[in-house]
Coordinates of N, CA and C in Angstrom, one line a residue:
V176 N -116.4 -98.0 -0.8 CA -117.0 -99.2 -0.6 C -116.5 -100.0 -2.0
G177 N -116.3 -100.0 -3.5 CA -116.0 -100.2 -4.0 C -114.5 -100.8 -4.1
F178 N -113.4 -100.4 -3.6 CA -112.6 -100.9 -3.7 C -112.2 -102.2 -3.3
D179 N -111.4 -102.4 -4.5 CA -110.7 -104.2 -4.6 C -109.9 -104.8 -3.9
D180 N -110.5 -104.9 -2.2 CA -109.3 -105.6 -1.6 C -109.2 -107.4 -1.4
S181 N -109.5 -108.0 -2.7 CA -109.8 -109.2 -3.1 C -108.4 -109.7 -2.5
T182 N -107.1 -109.3 -2.8 CA -105.7 -109.8 -2.5 C -105.5 -109.6 -1.2
W183 N -106.1 -108.8 -0.6 CA -105.5 -108.9 1.0 C -106.0 -109.8 1.9
L184 N -104.7 -109.9 3.0 CA -105.1 -111.2 4.1 C -106.5 -110.8 4.6
E185 N -106.8 -111.9 5.3 CA -108.2 -111.6 6.0 C -107.5 -112.1 7.7
G186 N -108.2 -111.6 8.6 CA -108.1 -112.1 10.2 C -109.1 -111.1 10.9
A187 N -109.3 -111.4 11.8 CA -109.8 -111.1 13.1 C -109.2 -109.7 13.6
T188 N -110.1 -109.3 14.5 CA -109.1 -108.0 15.5 C -109.4 -108.4 16.5
G189 N -108.4 -108.0 17.3 CA -107.3 -106.4 17.2 C -106.4 -107.6 16.6
L190 N -106.0 -106.7 15.6 CA -104.3 -106.6 15.3 C -103.6 -106.1 15.5
G191 N -101.9 -106.4 15.2 CA -101.0 -105.9 16.4 C -99.8 -107.1 16.5
F192 N -98.9 -106.1 17.3 CA -98.2 -107.7 17.7 C -97.6 -106.6 18.8
D193 N -96.9 -107.2 20.1 CA -96.3 -107.0 20.7 C -95.0 -107.9 21.5
Y194 N -93.8 -107.2 21.2 CA -92.5 -107.7 21.3 C -91.9 -107.3 22.6
Y195 N -92.8 -106.7 23.8 CA -92.1 -106.4 24.8 C -91.8 -107.6 25.5
G196 N -92.8 -108.8 25.8 CA -92.5 -109.6 26.1 C -91.2 -110.3 26.0
D197 N -91.0 -110.4 24.3 CA -89.7 -110.9 24.1 C -88.5 -110.1 24.3
T198 N -88.8 -109.2 24.7 CA -87.7 -108.4 24.8 C -87.2 -107.7 26.1
G199 N -88.3 -108.2 26.8 CA -87.9 -107.1 28.2 C -88.2 -106.2 28.4
G200 N -89.0 -105.8 29.6 CA -90.1 -104.5 29.7 C -91.6 -104.6 29.5
T201 N -92.1 -103.3 29.5 CA -93.3 -103.4 29.2 C -93.8 -101.9 28.7
N202 N -94.5 -102.6 27.6 CA -95.3 -100.8 27.2 C -96.0 -99.5 27.9
G203 N -96.2 -100.5 29.4 CA -96.8 -99.2 30.4 C -98.4 -99.3 30.3
N204 N -98.9 -99.9 29.1 CA -100.0 -100.2 29.0 C -100.8 -101.6 29.2
G205 N -99.9 -102.7 29.7 CA -100.3 -104.1 29.8 C -99.8 -104.8 28.5
D206 N -100.0 -105.9 29.1 CA -99.5 -107.1 28.2 C -100.8 -107.3 26.8
Y207 N -100.8 -107.0 25.4 CA -101.1 -106.8 24.4 C -101.6 -108.1 23.9
G208 N -100.5 -109.1 24.3 CA -101.0 -110.6 24.1 C -102.6 -111.4 23.9
P209 N -103.5 -111.1 25.0 CA -104.6 -111.6 24.7 C -105.2 -111.0 24.0
Y210 N -105.2 -109.8 23.6 CA -106.0 -108.6 22.5 C -105.7 -109.3 21.0
I211 N -104.8 -109.7 21.0 CA -104.4 -110.1 19.3 C -104.8 -111.2 18.8
A212 N -105.6 -110.8 18.0 CA -106.3 -111.9 17.0 C -105.6 -112.1 15.8
T213 N -104.8 -111.1 15.5 CA -104.1 -111.2 14.0 C -102.8 -110.9 14.7
E214 N -102.0 -111.6 14.3 CA -100.3 -111.0 14.4 C -99.7 -110.6 13.5
L215 N -99.7 -109.3 13.4 CA -98.6 -108.5 12.2 C -97.7 -108.6 12.6
S216 N -96.8 -109.9 12.6 CA -95.2 -110.3 13.3 C -94.3 -109.5 11.9
D217 N -94.7 -109.5 10.9 CA -93.8 -109.3 9.6 C -93.3 -107.2 9.7
M218 N -94.6 -106.3 10.9 CA -94.6 -105.1 10.8 C -92.9 -104.5 11.3
R219 N -92.8 -105.2 12.2 CA -91.4 -104.1 13.2 C -90.3 -104.0 11.9
G220 N -90.3 -103.0 11.9 CA -88.8 -102.8 11.1 C -87.6 -103.0 11.5
C221 N -86.3 -103.4 10.9 CA -85.2 -103.3 11.6 C -84.5 -102.2 11.8
T222 N -83.7 -101.7 12.5 CA -82.9 -100.5 12.9 C -81.5 -101.5 13.7
P223 N -80.1 -100.9 13.6 CA -79.0 -101.6 14.3 C -79.1 -102.0 15.6
V224 N -80.3 -101.7 16.9 CA -80.5 -102.1 17.8 C -81.6 -102.6 18.1
N225 N -82.1 -103.0 17.4 CA -83.8 -104.2 17.4 C -83.4 -105.6 17.2
P226 N -82.5 -106.2 16.3 CA -82.4 -107.3 15.9 C -82.3 -107.8 17.2
P227 N -82.8 -109.5 17.2 CA -83.3 -110.0 15.8 C -84.9 -110.0 15.7
L228 N -85.5 -109.2 16.5 CA -87.1 -109.4 16.4 C -87.4 -108.5 15.5
C229 N -87.2 -108.1 14.0 CA -87.2 -107.4 13.5 C -87.5 -107.6 11.7
N230 N -88.2 -107.1 10.9 CA -88.0 -107.2 9.6 C -87.6 -106.6 8.5
D231 N -87.2 -106.9 7.4 CA -86.7 -105.5 6.8 C -87.6 -105.4 5.5
P232 N -88.3 -104.4 4.9 CA -88.4 -103.3 5.5 C -89.0 -102.9 6.9
G233 N -90.3 -103.5 6.8 CA -91.1 -103.5 8.2 C -92.1 -102.3 7.1
Y234 N -93.2 -101.7 8.5 CA -94.0 -101.1 7.6 C -94.6 -100.3 9.3
V235 N -95.0 -99.3 8.9 CA -95.7 -98.4 10.0 C -97.0 -98.0 10.0
S236 N -97.5 -98.7 8.9 CA -99.1 -98.3 8.8 C -100.1 -100.0 8.0
V237 N -101.0 -99.7 8.8 CA -101.8 -101.5 8.2 C -103.0 -100.8 7.9
Y238 N -103.4 -101.5 6.6 CA -104.9 -101.0 6.7 C -106.0 -102.2 6.4
M239 N -107.4 -102.1 7.2 CA -108.3 -102.8 7.3 C -109.7 -102.4 6.6
R240 N -110.1 -103.6 6.2 CA -111.7 -102.9 5.7 C -112.8 -104.1 6.4
K241 N -114.0 -103.7 7.1 CA -115.1 -104.6 7.5 C -116.5 -104.0 6.7
R242 N -116.8 -105.2 5.8 CA -117.9 -105.2 5.0 C -119.0 -105.4 6.2
F243 N -120.4 -104.4 6.7 CA -121.4 -105.3 7.1 C -122.5 -104.7 6.5
T244 N -123.4 -105.5 6.8 CA -124.9 -105.5 6.0 C -126.1 -104.4 6.8
V245 N -126.6 -103.6 6.1 CA -127.7 -102.9 6.9 C -128.8 -102.8 6.5
A246 N -130.0 -103.3 6.9 CA -130.7 -103.9 5.9 C -131.8 -102.5 5.7
N247 N -131.9 -101.6 7.4 CA -133.1 -100.6 6.8 C -132.5 -99.1 7.3
P248 N -131.1 -98.4 6.4 CA -130.4 -97.4 7.3 C -131.7 -96.8 7.9
V249 N -132.5 -96.5 7.2 CA -133.6 -95.5 8.2 C -134.1 -95.6 9.7
A250 N -133.7 -97.0 10.1 CA -133.8 -97.6 11.4 C -133.0 -97.2 12.0
V251 N -131.9 -97.1 11.6 CA -130.6 -96.5 12.9 C -130.6 -95.3 13.2
T252 N -130.9 -95.3 14.6 CA -131.2 -94.2 15.5 C -129.6 -93.6 15.8
A253 N -128.5 -94.6 16.1 CA -127.6 -94.3 16.6 C -126.2 -95.1 16.3
L254 N -125.2 -94.5 16.3 CA -123.9 -95.3 15.7 C -122.9 -94.7 16.6
T255 N -122.3 -95.9 17.3 CA -121.3 -95.8 18.3 C -120.0 -96.4 18.2
F256 N -118.8 -95.7 17.8 CA -117.5 -96.1 17.4 C -116.4 -96.3 18.4
R257 N -116.4 -97.7 19.3 CA -115.4 -97.8 20.1 C -114.1 -98.0 19.8
M258 N -112.9 -97.9 20.2 CA -111.5 -98.2 19.0 C -110.3 -98.0 20.3
Y259 N -109.4 -98.6 20.3 CA -108.1 -99.0 20.9 C -107.4 -99.0 19.6
A260 N -106.4 -97.7 20.0 CA -105.3 -97.9 18.6 C -104.0 -97.3 19.5
D261 N -102.8 -98.2 19.3 CA -101.7 -98.0 19.7 C -100.8 -98.3 18.1
D262 N -100.4 -97.1 17.9 CA -101.0 -95.8 18.0 C -101.1 -94.6 17.7
G263 N -101.8 -94.4 16.1 CA -103.1 -93.5 16.1 C -103.6 -94.5 14.8
Y264 N -104.5 -93.8 14.3 CA -105.8 -94.0 13.3 C -106.6 -93.0 12.1
V265 N -106.9 -93.3 11.4 CA -107.9 -92.7 10.8 C -109.3 -93.9 10.8
A266 N -110.4 -93.2 10.5 CA -111.5 -94.6 10.5 C -112.3 -93.5 9.4
Y267 N -112.9 -94.5 8.5 CA -113.7 -94.1 7.5 C -115.1 -94.9 7.5
L268 N -116.1 -95.0 7.3 CA -117.1 -94.9 6.8 C -117.4 -94.9 5.6
N269 N -117.8 -95.9 4.6 CA -118.0 -95.7 3.1 C -117.4 -94.2 2.6
G270 N -116.1 -94.7 2.8 CA -114.9 -93.6 2.4 C -115.0 -92.4 2.8
T271 N -115.7 -92.0 3.8 CA -116.0 -90.7 4.6 C -115.2 -90.7 5.8
E272 N -114.2 -89.8 6.0 CA -113.3 -89.8 7.5 C -114.9 -89.4 8.6
V273 N -114.7 -90.5 9.4 CA -115.4 -90.2 10.5 C -114.8 -90.3 12.1
A274 N -113.3 -90.3 11.8 CA -112.5 -90.3 13.2 C -111.0 -90.5 13.1
R275 N -110.3 -90.1 14.4 CA -108.7 -90.0 13.9 C -108.4 -89.6 14.9
I276 N -107.2 -90.1 15.6 CA -106.5 -89.7 16.4 C -105.3 -90.0 16.3
R277 N -104.2 -88.8 16.4 CA -102.6 -89.2 16.5 C -102.0 -89.2 15.3
V278 N -102.6 -88.9 14.2 CA -102.5 -89.0 12.6 C -102.4 -87.6 12.0
T279 N -101.9 -86.9 11.3 CA -101.7 -85.9 10.0 C -101.8 -86.6 8.9
G280 N -102.3 -85.3 8.2 CA -102.4 -85.5 7.1 C -103.9 -86.2 6.3
T281 N -104.2 -85.7 4.9 CA -105.9 -86.1 4.6 C -105.7 -86.3 3.2
P282 N -105.5 -87.5 2.9 CA -105.5 -89.0 3.8 C -103.7 -88.6 4.3
P283 N -103.8 -89.6 5.2 CA -102.3 -89.7 5.8 C -101.5 -90.5 4.7
L284 N -100.3 -90.2 4.4 CA -99.5 -91.4 3.4 C -99.1 -92.5 4.1
H285 N -98.9 -93.4 3.8 CA -98.7 -95.1 4.2 C -97.7 -94.8 5.2
D286 N -96.6 -94.1 4.9 CA -95.2 -93.9 6.1 C -95.4 -92.7 7.2
T287 N -96.6 -92.3 7.0 CA -96.6 -91.0 7.8 C -96.5 -91.9 9.5
L288 N -95.8 -91.3 10.9 CA -95.4 -91.9 11.8 C -96.9 -91.0 12.6
A289 N -97.1 -91.8 13.8 CA -98.5 -91.5 14.3 C -97.2 -90.7 15.3
A290 N -98.3 -89.4 16.1 CA -97.0 -88.9 17.0 C -96.9 -89.4 18.1
V291 N -98.2 -89.8 19.1 CA -97.5 -90.5 20.4 C -98.6 -91.8 20.4
G292 N -98.1 -92.4 21.6 CA -99.1 -94.0 22.0 C -100.0 -93.3 23.0
P293 N -100.9 -94.2 23.2 CA -102.2 -94.1 24.2 C -101.6 -94.2 25.6
S294 N -102.3 -93.7 25.7 CA -101.5 -93.8 27.7 C -102.7 -94.6 28.6
V295 N -103.8 -95.4 27.8 CA -104.2 -96.5 28.8 C -104.3 -97.6 28.2
A296 N -105.1 -99.0 29.3 CA -104.9 -100.1 28.8 C -105.7 -100.6 27.6
P297 N -105.6 -101.4 26.7 CA -106.7 -101.7 25.8 C -108.1 -102.8 27.1
P298 N -109.1 -102.7 26.4 CA -109.4 -103.1 25.2 C -109.9 -101.9 24.2
V299 N -110.7 -100.9 25.3 CA -111.1 -99.5 24.7 C -110.3 -98.1 25.0
E300 N -109.7 -97.3 23.9 CA -109.3 -95.9 24.5 C -110.4 -95.0 24.5
E301 N -111.4 -94.7 23.3 CA -112.1 -94.1 23.3 C -113.1 -94.6 22.8
T302 N -114.6 -93.5 23.0 CA -115.7 -94.1 23.1 C -116.1 -92.9 22.4
L303 N -117.0 -92.8 20.2 CA -117.0 -91.9 19.8 C -118.5 -91.9 19.5
D304 N -119.6 -91.0 19.7 CA -120.9 -91.2 18.7 C -120.9 -90.7 17.7
L305 N -121.0 -91.6 16.4 CA -121.2 -90.9 15.5 C -122.4 -91.4 14.5
T306 N -123.2 -90.7 15.2 CA -124.8 -90.8 14.9 C -125.0 -89.3 14.0
S307 N -124.1 -88.5 14.3 CA -124.1 -87.3 12.9 C -123.7 -88.4 11.5
Y308 N -123.1 -89.5 11.5 CA -122.4 -90.0 10.2 C -123.5 -91.4 9.8
K309 N -125.1 -91.2 10.1 CA -125.4 -92.4 10.0 C -126.3 -92.1 8.7
G310 N -126.4 -90.9 8.1 CA -126.6 -90.9 6.7 C -125.9 -91.4 6.0
L311 N -124.3 -91.7 6.6 CA -123.5 -92.1 5.0 C -124.0 -93.6 5.0
L312 N -124.9 -94.3 6.1 CA -125.0 -95.7 5.6 C -126.1 -95.9 4.6
V313 N -125.7 -97.3 3.9 CA -126.9 -97.4 2.7 C -127.7 -98.8 3.0
S314 N -128.7 -99.2 2.2 CA -128.9 -100.7 2.2 C -128.2 -100.9 1.6
G315 N -127.7 -102.5 2.2 CA -127.3 -103.2 1.8 C -125.5 -103.2 2.2
T316 N -124.5 -103.6 1.4 CA -123.6 -103.4 2.0 C -122.6 -102.1 2.1
N317 N -122.0 -101.9 3.8 CA -121.7 -100.6 3.7 C -120.2 -101.1 4.6
V318 N -119.1 -100.2 4.4 CA -117.6 -100.6 4.7 C -117.2 -99.6 5.9
L319 N -116.3 -100.4 6.9 CA -115.7 -99.6 7.7 C -114.2 -99.3 7.5
A320 N -113.3 -98.4 7.4 CA -112.3 -98.9 7.0 C -111.4 -98.0 7.6
I321 N -109.8 -99.0 8.3 CA -109.2 -98.0 9.2 C -107.9 -98.1 8.8
Q322 N -107.2 -97.0 8.9 CA -105.8 -97.0 8.3 C -105.0 -96.8 9.7
A323 N -104.1 -97.4 10.6 CA -103.4 -97.6 11.4 C -102.1 -97.0 11.2
H324 N -101.5 -96.0 12.5 CA -100.0 -96.0 12.5 C -99.3 -96.5 13.7
N325 N -98.2 -96.8 13.3 CA -97.2 -96.2 14.5 C -96.7 -95.1 14.6
T326 N -95.6 -95.3 15.6 CA -94.8 -94.1 16.3 C -93.5 -94.2 15.3
T327 N -93.1 -95.4 15.2 CA -91.7 -95.6 14.9 C -91.7 -96.9 13.7
L328 N -91.1 -97.1 12.8 CA -91.0 -98.2 12.6 C -90.5 -99.3 13.2
D329 N -89.4 -99.2 14.2 CA -89.0 -100.3 15.3 C -89.6 -100.5 16.4
S330 N -90.9 -99.9 16.1 CA -91.7 -100.1 17.9 C -91.8 -101.3 17.9
R331 N -92.1 -101.8 19.3 CA -92.1 -102.8 19.9 C -93.4 -103.2 20.1
D332 N -94.1 -102.6 19.7 CA -95.5 -102.8 20.0 C -96.8 -102.4 18.5
A333 N -98.2 -103.0 18.5 CA -99.4 -101.9 17.7 C -100.3 -102.9 18.4
L334 N -101.4 -102.1 18.0 CA -102.7 -102.8 18.5 C -103.6 -101.8 18.0
I335 N -104.7 -102.4 17.4 CA -105.9 -101.6 17.0 C -107.1 -102.9 16.8
I336 N -107.9 -102.5 17.7 CA -109.2 -102.8 18.1 C -110.7 -102.1 17.9
P337 N -110.7 -102.0 16.4 CA -112.0 -101.1 16.3 C -113.6 -101.6 16.4
Q338 N -114.4 -100.9 17.0 CA -115.7 -101.9 16.9 C -116.8 -100.7 16.5
L339 N -117.6 -100.9 16.0 CA -118.9 -100.3 15.3 C -120.6 -100.9 15.6
S340 N -121.2 -100.2 16.7 CA -121.9 -100.4 17.1 C -123.5 -99.8 16.2
S341 N -125.0 -100.1 16.4 CA -125.9 -99.2 16.0 C -126.9 -99.5 16.9
T342 N -127.6 -98.8 17.1 CA -129.2 -98.8 17.8 C -130.3 -98.6 16.8
E343 N -130.8 -99.4 16.3 CA -132.0 -99.5 15.6 C -133.3 -99.4 16.3
C344 N -134.4 -98.6 15.3 CA -135.2 -98.4 15.9 C -136.6 -99.3 15.1
T345 N -137.1 -100.6 15.8 CA -138.0 -101.4 15.1 C -139.5 -100.6 15.2
S346 N -140.1 -101.7 14.3 CA -141.7 -101.3 15.1 C -142.2 -102.6 14.8
D347 N -143.2 -102.8 15.7 CA -143.9 -104.1 15.5 C -145.2 -103.8 14.5

């Protein structure tokens, strides 16, 4: 929670890029364009077969953090995490890992490749019940952090759409 991310770029989710439209073909999961609010145009790395739509050196992982406020953590009765990740991710709630798919390592190194990509179209690949982690919530500022990874440096796409929601019990 206390990590200094003040020099990080800011943007809305989904984060990613989709070069299939520019290079021909399809990723098999549809057009990501409508789901990308923050374009990571510098992520795709160069290889001898993919110019000109690439960057040197590019990168296979991206980190994101979202601060949110909880007034009364005791009132939270359920937490739900919905995620679309092309290709893999690890999610942390206030510094504790709460979910992952297709990425190894604890924590994964920045250059760790995801195992494979998703087999379904966006916007949601999985919905997880994180109610068992509600004890991690604190009164005041909380942080959901995501470490997302691509399968290859020269992949033609990436898309990350995280959503955390809660149910609260209110008394009148």
